[in-house]
Structure formats: C-alpha cells, structure tokens
GROMACS .gro file of C-alpha atoms in nm:
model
  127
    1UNK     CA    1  -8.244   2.571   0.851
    2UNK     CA    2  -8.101   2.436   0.509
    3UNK     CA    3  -8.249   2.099   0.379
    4UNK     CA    4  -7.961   1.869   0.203
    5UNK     CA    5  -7.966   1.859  -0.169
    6UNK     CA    6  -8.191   1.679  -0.371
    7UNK     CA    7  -8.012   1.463  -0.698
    8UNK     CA    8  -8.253   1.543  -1.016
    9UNK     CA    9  -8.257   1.234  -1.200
   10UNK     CA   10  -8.526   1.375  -1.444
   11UNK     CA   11  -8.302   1.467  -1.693
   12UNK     CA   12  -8.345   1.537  -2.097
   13UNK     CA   13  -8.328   1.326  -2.357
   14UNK     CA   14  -8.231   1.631  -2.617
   15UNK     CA   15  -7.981   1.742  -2.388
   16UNK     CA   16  -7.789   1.334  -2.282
   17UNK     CA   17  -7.728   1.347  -2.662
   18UNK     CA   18  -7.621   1.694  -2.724
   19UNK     CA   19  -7.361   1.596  -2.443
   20UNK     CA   20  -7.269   1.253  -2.634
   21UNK     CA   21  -7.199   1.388  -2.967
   22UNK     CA   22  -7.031   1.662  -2.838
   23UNK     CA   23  -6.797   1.392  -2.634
   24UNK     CA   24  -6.780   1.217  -3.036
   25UNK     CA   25  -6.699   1.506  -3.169
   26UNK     CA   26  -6.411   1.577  -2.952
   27UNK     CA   27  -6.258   1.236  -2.915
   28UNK     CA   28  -6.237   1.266  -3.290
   29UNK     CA   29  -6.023   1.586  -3.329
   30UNK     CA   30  -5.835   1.472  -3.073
   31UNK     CA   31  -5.740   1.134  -3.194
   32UNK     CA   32  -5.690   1.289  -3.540
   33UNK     CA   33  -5.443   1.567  -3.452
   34UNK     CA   34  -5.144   1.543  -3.552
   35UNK     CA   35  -4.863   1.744  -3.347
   36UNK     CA   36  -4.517   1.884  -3.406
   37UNK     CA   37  -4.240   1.742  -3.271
   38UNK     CA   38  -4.176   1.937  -2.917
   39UNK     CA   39  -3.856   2.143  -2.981
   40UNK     CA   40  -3.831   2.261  -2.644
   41UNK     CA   41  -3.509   2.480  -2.557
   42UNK     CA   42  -3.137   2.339  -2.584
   43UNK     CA   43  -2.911   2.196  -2.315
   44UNK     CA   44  -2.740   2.510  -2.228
   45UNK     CA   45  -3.031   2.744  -2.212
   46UNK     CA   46  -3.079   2.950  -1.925
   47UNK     CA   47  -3.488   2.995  -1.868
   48UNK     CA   48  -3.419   3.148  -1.502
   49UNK     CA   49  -3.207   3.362  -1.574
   50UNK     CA   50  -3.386   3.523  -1.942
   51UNK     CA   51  -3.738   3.532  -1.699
   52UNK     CA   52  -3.570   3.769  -1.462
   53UNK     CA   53  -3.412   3.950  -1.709
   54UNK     CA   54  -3.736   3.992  -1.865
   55UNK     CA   55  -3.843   4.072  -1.524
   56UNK     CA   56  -3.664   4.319  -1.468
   57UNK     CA   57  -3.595   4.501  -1.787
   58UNK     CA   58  -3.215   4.414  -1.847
   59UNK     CA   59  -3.003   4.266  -2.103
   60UNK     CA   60  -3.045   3.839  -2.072
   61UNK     CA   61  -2.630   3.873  -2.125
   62UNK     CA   62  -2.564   4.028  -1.826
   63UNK     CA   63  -2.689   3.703  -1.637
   64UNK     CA   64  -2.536   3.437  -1.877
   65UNK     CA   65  -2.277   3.247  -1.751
   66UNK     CA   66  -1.992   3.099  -2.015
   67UNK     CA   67  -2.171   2.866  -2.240
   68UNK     CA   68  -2.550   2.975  -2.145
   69UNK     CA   69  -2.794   3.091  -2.431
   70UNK     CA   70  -3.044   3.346  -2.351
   71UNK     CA   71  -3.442   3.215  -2.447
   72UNK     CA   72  -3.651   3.476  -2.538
   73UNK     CA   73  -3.892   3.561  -2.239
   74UNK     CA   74  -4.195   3.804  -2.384
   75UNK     CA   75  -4.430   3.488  -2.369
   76UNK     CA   76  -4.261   3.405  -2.017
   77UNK     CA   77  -4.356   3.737  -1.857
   78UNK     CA   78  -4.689   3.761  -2.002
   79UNK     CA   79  -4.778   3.432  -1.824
   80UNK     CA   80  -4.637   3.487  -1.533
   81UNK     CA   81  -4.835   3.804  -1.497
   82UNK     CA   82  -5.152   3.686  -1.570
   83UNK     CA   83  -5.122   3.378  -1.322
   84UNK     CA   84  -5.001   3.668  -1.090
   85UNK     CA   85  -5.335   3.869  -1.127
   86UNK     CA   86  -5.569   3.534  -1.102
   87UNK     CA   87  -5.382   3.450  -0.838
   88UNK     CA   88  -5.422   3.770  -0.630
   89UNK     CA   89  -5.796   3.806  -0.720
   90UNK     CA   90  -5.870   3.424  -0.579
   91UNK     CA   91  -5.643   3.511  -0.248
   92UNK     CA   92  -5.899   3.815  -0.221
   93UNK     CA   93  -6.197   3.627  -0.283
   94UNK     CA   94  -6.090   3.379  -0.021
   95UNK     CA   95  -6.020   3.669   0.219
   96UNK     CA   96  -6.419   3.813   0.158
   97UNK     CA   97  -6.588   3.495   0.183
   98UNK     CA   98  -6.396   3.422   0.483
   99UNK     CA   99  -6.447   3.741   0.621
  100UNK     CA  100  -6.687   3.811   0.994
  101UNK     CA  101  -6.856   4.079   1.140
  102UNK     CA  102  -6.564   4.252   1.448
  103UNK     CA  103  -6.788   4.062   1.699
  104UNK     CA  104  -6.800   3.758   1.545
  105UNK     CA  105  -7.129   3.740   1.395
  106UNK     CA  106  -7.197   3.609   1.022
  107UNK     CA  107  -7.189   3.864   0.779
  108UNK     CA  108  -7.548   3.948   0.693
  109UNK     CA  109  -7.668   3.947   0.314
  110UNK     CA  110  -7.949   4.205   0.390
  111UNK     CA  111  -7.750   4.606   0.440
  112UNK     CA  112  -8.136   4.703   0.570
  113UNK     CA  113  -8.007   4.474   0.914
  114UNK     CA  114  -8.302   4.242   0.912
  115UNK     CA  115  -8.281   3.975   1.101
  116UNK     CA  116  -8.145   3.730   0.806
  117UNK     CA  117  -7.850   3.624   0.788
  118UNK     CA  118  -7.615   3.442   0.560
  119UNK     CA  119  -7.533   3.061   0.677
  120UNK     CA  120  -7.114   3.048   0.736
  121UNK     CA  121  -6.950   2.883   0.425
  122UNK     CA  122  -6.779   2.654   0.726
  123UNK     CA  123  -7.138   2.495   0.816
  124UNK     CA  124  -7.169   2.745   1.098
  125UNK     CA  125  -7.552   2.747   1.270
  126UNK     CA  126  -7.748   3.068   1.241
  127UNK     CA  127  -7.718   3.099   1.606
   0.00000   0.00000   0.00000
C-alpha cells in the first residue's frame, strides 16, 4: 500500500538564494530588453496557402489567388514537423502508460513474474 506524500519543509538556505538571485537576475534582462518592432506579414499574404506549398513541394504561385503574396515557409515546415514528432511520441507514451495486461491485470514492473506489481497510474488497488 502507498503512504501519501510527505511536504519537506527542511529546505536550504544556499539553495532559497541561489533561486532568488537567479529570479533578480532574470527580471533584470527582461525588463531591460529592448525589442524590434513586430513586422509580422502584410495584409494580402497568404500563410495557408505558402505552408502547404511548402508542404507539399510546389511552387507558392500555383495557390495564390489575384492579389495574394507568397511568405516564405522553410521556418513554417520545420516547426510544424517538430511539433508533429513531439506530438506523436507523447500520444505513444500515453498509449504505454495506459497500456494492461489482455486479462486485465496491471502491467508488472518485474519480467522475472514475481508477485510485484506496478500500482495503476488511475489509483487502481493492487488487487
């Protein structure tokens, strides 16, 4: 059976004002950062239609309608892949920690099949 957790209020002296000057030193460079003005892209630019032409490897013109401006869309499709490939490895990392045993049983940490076995992540008894 699994006790509740215990709050450790012993904490470190060293540590409470590594933390602080680290928050000082921060809230400085922050509040003394100065930033361009954001150019961001005209009124008549199409970012749909450049991301699937970047998508799919054709020429942004052939999506334009009359007065549309293709943005370039390298950056685009680099981002959108990598949020693609976290997004797929968290949807499979759900999928294993969700995962049971075909008759319904927890999944056991120990491969040896001792009698151990790992507490469900939905507060599930040991039962």
């Amino acid at each position: 059976m699994t006790t509740k957790p215990q709050l450790s209020t012993e904490g470190s002296l060293v540590a409470g004002l590594a933390a602080v000057a680290l928050f000082v030193v921060f809230a400085a460079v922050f509040m003394t950062a100065s930033f361009p003005a954001p150019v961001g892209f005209g009124e008549s630019a199409a970012i749909t239609s450049s991301l699937g032409a970047a998508m799919f490897d054709i020429s942004p013109s052939v999506l334009m309608g009359e007065g549309e401006t293709a943005v370039p869309a390298e950056g685009f499709l680099i981002a959108f892949e990598t949020i693609d490939a976290v997004l797929v490895a968290a949807l499979v990392g759900a999928i294993m920690l969700a995962r049971r045993e075909e008759s319904g049983e927890n999944v056991t940490l120990n491969p040896d099949g001792s009698e151990d076995q790992a507490v469900a992540t939905d507060g599930g008894d040991e039962s």
